mmCIF file of C-alpha atoms in Angstrom:
data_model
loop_
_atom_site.group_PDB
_atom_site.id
_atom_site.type_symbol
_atom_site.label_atom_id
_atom_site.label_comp_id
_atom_site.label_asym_id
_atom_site.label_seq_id
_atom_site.Cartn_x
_atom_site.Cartn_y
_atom_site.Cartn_z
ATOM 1 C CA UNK B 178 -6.505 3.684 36.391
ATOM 2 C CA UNK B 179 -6.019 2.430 32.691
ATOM 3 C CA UNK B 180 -5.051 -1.526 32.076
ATOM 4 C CA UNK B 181 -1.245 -2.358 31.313
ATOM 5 C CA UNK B 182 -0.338 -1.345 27.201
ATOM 6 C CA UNK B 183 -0.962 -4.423 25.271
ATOM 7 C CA UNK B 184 1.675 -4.940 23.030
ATOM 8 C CA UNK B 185 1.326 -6.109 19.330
ATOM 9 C CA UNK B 186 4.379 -8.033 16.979
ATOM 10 C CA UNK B 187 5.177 -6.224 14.384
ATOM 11 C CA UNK B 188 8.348 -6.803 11.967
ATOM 12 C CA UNK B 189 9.296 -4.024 10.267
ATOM 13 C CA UNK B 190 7.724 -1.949 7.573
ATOM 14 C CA UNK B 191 5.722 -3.984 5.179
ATOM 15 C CA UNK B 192 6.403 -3.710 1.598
ATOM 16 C CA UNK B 193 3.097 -3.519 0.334
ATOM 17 C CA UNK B 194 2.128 0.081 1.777
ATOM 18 C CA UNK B 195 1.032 1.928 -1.002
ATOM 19 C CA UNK B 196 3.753 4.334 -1.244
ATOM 20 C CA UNK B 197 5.669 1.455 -2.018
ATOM 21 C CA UNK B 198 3.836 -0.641 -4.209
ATOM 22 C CA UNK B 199 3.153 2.803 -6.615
ATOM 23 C CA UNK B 200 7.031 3.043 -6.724
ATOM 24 C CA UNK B 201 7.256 -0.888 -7.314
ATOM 25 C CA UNK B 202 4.665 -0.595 -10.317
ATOM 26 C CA UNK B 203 6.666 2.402 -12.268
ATOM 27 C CA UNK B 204 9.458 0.195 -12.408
ATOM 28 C CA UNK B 205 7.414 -3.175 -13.579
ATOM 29 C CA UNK B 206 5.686 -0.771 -16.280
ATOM 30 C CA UNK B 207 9.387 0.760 -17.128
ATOM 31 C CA UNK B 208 10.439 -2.665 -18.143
ATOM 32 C CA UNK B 209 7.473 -3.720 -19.395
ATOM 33 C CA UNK B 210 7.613 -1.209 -21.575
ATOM 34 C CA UNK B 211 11.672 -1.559 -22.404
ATOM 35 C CA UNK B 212 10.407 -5.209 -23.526
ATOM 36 C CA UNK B 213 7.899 -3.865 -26.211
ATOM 37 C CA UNK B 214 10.170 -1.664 -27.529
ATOM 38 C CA UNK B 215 12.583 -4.407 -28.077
ATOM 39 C CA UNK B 216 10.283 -6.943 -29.448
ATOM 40 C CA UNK B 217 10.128 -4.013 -32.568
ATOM 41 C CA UNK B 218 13.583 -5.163 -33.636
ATOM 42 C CA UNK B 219 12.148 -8.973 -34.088
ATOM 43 C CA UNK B 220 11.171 -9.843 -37.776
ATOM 44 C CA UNK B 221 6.783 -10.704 -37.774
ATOM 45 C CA UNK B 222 5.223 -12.529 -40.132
ATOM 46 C CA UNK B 223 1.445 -12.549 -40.739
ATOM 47 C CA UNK B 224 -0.998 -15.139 -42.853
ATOM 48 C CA UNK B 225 -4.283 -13.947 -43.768
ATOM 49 C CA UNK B 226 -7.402 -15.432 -46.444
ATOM 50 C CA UNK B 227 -10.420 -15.284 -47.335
ATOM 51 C CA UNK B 228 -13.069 -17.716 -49.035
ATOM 52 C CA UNK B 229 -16.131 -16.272 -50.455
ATOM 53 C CA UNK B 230 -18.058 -16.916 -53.197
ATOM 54 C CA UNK B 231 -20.044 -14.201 -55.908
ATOM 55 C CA UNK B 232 -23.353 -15.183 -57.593
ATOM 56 C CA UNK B 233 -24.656 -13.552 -60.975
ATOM 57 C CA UNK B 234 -28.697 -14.178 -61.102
ATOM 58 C CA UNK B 235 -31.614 -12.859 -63.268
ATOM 59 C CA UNK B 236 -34.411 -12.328 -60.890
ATOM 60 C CA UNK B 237 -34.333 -12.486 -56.631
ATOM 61 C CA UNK B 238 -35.596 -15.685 -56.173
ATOM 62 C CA UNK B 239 -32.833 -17.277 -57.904
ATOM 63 C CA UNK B 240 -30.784 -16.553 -55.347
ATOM 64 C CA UNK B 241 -32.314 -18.803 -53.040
ATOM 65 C CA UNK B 242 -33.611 -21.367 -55.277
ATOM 66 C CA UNK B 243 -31.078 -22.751 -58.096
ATOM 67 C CA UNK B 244 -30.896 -25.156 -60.378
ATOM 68 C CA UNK B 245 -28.409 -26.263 -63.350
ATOM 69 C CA UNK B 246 -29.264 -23.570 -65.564
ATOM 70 C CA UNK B 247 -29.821 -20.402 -62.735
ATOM 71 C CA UNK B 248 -26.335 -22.131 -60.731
ATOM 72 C CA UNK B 249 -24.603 -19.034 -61.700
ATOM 73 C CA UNK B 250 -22.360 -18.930 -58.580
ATOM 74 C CA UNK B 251 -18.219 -18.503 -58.540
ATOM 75 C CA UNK B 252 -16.015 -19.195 -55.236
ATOM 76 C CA UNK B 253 -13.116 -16.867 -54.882
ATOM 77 C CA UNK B 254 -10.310 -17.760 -52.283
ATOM 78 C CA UNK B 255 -6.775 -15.891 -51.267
ATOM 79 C CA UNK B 256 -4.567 -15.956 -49.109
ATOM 80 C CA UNK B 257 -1.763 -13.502 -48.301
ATOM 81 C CA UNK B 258 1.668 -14.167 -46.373
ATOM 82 C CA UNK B 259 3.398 -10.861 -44.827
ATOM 83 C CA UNK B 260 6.896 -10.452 -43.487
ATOM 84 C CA UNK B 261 7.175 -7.281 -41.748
ATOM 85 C CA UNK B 262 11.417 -6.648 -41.220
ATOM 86 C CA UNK B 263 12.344 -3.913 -39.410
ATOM 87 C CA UNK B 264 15.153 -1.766 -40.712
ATOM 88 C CA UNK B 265 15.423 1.545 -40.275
ATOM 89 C CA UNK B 266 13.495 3.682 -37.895
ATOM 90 C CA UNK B 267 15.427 7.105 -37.248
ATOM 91 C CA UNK B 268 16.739 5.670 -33.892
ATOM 92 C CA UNK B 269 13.483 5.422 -32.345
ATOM 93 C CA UNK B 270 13.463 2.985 -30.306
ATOM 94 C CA UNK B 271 16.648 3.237 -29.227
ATOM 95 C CA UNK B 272 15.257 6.364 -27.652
ATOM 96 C CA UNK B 273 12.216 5.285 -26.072
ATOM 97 C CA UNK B 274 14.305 2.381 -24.399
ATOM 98 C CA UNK B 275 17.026 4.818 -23.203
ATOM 99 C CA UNK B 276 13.602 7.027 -21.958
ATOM 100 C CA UNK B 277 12.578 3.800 -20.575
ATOM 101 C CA UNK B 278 15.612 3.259 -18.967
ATOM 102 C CA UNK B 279 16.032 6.537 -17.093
ATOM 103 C CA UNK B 280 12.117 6.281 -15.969
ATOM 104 C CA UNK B 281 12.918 2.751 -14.186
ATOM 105 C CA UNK B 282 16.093 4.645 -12.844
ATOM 106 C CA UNK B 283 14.257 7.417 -11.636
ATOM 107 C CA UNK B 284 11.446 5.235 -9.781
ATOM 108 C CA UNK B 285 14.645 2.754 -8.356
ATOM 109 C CA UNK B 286 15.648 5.516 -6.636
ATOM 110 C CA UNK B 287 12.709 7.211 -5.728
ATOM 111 C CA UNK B 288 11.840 3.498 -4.261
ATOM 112 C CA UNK B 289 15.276 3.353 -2.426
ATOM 113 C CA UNK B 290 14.539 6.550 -0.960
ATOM 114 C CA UNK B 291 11.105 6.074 0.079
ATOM 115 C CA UNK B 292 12.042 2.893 1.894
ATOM 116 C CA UNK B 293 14.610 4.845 3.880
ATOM 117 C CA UNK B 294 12.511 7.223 4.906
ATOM 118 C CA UNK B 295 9.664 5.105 6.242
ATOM 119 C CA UNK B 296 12.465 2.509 7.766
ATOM 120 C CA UNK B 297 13.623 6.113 9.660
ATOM 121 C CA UNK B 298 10.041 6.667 10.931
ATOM 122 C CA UNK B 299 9.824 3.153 12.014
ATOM 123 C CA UNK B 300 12.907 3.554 14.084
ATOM 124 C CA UNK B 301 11.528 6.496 15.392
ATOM 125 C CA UNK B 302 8.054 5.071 16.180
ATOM 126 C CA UNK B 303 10.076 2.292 18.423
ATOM 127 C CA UNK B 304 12.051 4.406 20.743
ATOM 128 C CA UNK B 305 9.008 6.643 20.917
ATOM 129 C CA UNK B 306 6.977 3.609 22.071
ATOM 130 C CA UNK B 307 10.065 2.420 24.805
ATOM 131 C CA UNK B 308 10.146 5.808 25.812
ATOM 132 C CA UNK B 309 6.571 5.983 26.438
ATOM 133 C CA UNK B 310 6.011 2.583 27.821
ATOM 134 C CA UNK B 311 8.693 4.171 30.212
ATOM 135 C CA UNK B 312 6.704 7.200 31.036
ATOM 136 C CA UNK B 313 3.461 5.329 31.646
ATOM 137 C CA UNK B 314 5.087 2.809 33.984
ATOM 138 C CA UNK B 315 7.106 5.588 36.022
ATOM 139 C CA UNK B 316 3.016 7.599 35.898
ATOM 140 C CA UNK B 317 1.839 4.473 37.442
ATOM 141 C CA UNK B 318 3.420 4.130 40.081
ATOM 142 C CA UNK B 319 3.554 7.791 41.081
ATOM 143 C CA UNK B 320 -0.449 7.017 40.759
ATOM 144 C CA UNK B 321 -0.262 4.177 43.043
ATOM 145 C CA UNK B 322 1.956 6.599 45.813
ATOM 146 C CA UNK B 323 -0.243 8.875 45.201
ATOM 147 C CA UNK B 324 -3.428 6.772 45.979
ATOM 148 C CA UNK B 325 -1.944 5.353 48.787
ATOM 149 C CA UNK B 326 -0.509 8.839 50.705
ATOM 150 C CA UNK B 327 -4.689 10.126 50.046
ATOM 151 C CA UNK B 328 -5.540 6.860 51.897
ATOM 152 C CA UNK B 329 -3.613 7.921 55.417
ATOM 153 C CA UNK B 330 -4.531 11.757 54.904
ATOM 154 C CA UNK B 331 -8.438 10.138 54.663
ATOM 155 C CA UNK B 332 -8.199 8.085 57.541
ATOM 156 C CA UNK B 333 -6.164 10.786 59.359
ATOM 157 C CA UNK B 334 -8.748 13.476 58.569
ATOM 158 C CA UNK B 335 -11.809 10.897 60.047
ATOM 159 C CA UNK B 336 -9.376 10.788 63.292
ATOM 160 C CA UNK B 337 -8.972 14.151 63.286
ATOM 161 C CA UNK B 338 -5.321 14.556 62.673
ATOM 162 C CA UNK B 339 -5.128 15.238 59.525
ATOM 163 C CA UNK B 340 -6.797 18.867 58.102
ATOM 164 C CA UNK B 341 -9.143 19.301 55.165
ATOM 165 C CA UNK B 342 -6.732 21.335 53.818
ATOM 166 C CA UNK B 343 -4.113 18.719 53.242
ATOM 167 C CA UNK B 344 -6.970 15.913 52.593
ATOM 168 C CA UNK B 345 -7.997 18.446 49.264
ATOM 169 C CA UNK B 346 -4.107 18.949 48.328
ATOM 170 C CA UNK B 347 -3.076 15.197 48.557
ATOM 171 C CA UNK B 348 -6.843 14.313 46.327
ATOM 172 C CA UNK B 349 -5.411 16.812 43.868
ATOM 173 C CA UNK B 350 -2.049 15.016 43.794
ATOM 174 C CA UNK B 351 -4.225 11.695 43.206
ATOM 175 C CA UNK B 352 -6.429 13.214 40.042
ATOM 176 C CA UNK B 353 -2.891 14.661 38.679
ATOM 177 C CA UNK B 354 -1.014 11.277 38.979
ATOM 178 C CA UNK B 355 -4.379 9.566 37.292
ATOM 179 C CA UNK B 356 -4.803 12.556 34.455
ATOM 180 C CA UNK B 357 -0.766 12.178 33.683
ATOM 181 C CA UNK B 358 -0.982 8.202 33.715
ATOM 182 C CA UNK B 359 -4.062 8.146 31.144
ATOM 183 C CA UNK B 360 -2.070 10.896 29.387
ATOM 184 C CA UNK B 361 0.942 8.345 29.008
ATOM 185 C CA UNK B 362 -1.198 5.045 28.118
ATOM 186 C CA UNK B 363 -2.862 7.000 25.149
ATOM 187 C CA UNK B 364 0.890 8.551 24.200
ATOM 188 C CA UNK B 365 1.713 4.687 24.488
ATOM 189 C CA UNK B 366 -1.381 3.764 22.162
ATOM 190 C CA UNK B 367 -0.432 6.230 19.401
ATOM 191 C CA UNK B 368 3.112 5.441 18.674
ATOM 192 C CA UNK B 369 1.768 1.603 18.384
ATOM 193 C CA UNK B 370 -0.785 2.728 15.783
ATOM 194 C CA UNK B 371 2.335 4.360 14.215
ATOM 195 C CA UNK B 372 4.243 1.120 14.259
ATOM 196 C CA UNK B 373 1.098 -1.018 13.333
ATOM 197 C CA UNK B 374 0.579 1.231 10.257
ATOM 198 C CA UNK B 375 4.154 1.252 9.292
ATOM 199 C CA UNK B 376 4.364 -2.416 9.018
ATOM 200 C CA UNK B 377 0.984 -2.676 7.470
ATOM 201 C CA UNK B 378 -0.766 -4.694 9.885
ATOM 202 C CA UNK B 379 -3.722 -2.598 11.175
ATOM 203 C CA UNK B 380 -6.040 -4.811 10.328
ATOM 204 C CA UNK B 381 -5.271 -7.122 13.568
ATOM 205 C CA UNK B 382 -7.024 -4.692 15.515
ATOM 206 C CA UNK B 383 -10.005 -5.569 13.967
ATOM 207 C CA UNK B 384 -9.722 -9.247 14.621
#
């Protein structure tokens, strides 16, 4: 007969299932997004140089070997300051944020309704799980009756009293009460999994 349904916390669905966290990212890349947009409107200003120098020689070696008559070479520096002000842009922006916007919109709700929907299958997991923690217990003890009614019909039928006929019907009745009480444990095993999935915490039966 299968061991009493071992029973494992869980606290409600966990907000890192993947469904979730997709829906969570759309709306942290909406904003992120909204942000850049915005930081468009913000005057930039940029400083660039260079330093370099140009050298003016008769023959190669020169090049690498001068002295005050071949020390033909000329630095050449600049440096350049840019302000970049944003003034016009055909209302742009202004439409990517309101695009923006509605995106982040769009994935708040789709979030909302997402989380609704896997709260309702939580729900549902529960009562399935009461329900068949109810089952199983009521399947147990009909297995137990059921063991103990084959137990007189055996020792009636070594007496004598007791016919082969209703030994065989009453060890029928005991493989039905122990094939519907198996039946219930694993119905009892399944709607955990459902829970322990749900709240994101199948990885404690692998501890």
């Amino acid at each position: 007969m299968p061991s009493e349904v071992v029973l494992l916390h869980t606290a409600g669905i966990s907000r890192s299932l993947p469904e979730l966290r997709l829906l969570s990212a759309r709306q942290k890349l909406a904003d992120r997004q909204i942000k850049a947009v915005r930081a468009g409107y913000i005057p930039s200003i940029s400083l660039g140089g260079q330093l370099g120098a140009v050298g003016y020689q008769e023959k190669l070696h020169h090049y690498f070997h001068t002295s005050g008559e071949t020390h033909n070479w000329f630095g050449n520096t600049y440096l350049a300051l840019s302000v970049h002000i944003p003034i016009f842009d055909a209302n742009d922006k202004r439409l990517k944020v309101r695009q923006y916007r509605y995106d982040r919109q769009q994935a708040e709700t789709s979030f909302d309704m997402q989380r609704k929907q896997l709260e309702k299958e939580y729900a549902d997991a529960s009562r399935l799980l009461r329900h068949n923690l109810e089952v199983f217990r009521t399947q147990k003890d009909s297995y137990r009756q059921a063991e103990d009614v084959y137990a007189v019909t055996k020792e009636k039928y070594r007496e004598g009293v007791a016919s082969m006929t209703e030994l065989l019907q009453d060890e029928m009745r005991l493989h039905a009460a122990q094939s519907a009480c198996v039946q219930a444990h694993c119905q009892c095993n399944m709607a955990q999994l459902a829970l322990l999935k749900l709240a994101g915490s199948l990885d404690c039966l692998t501890r």
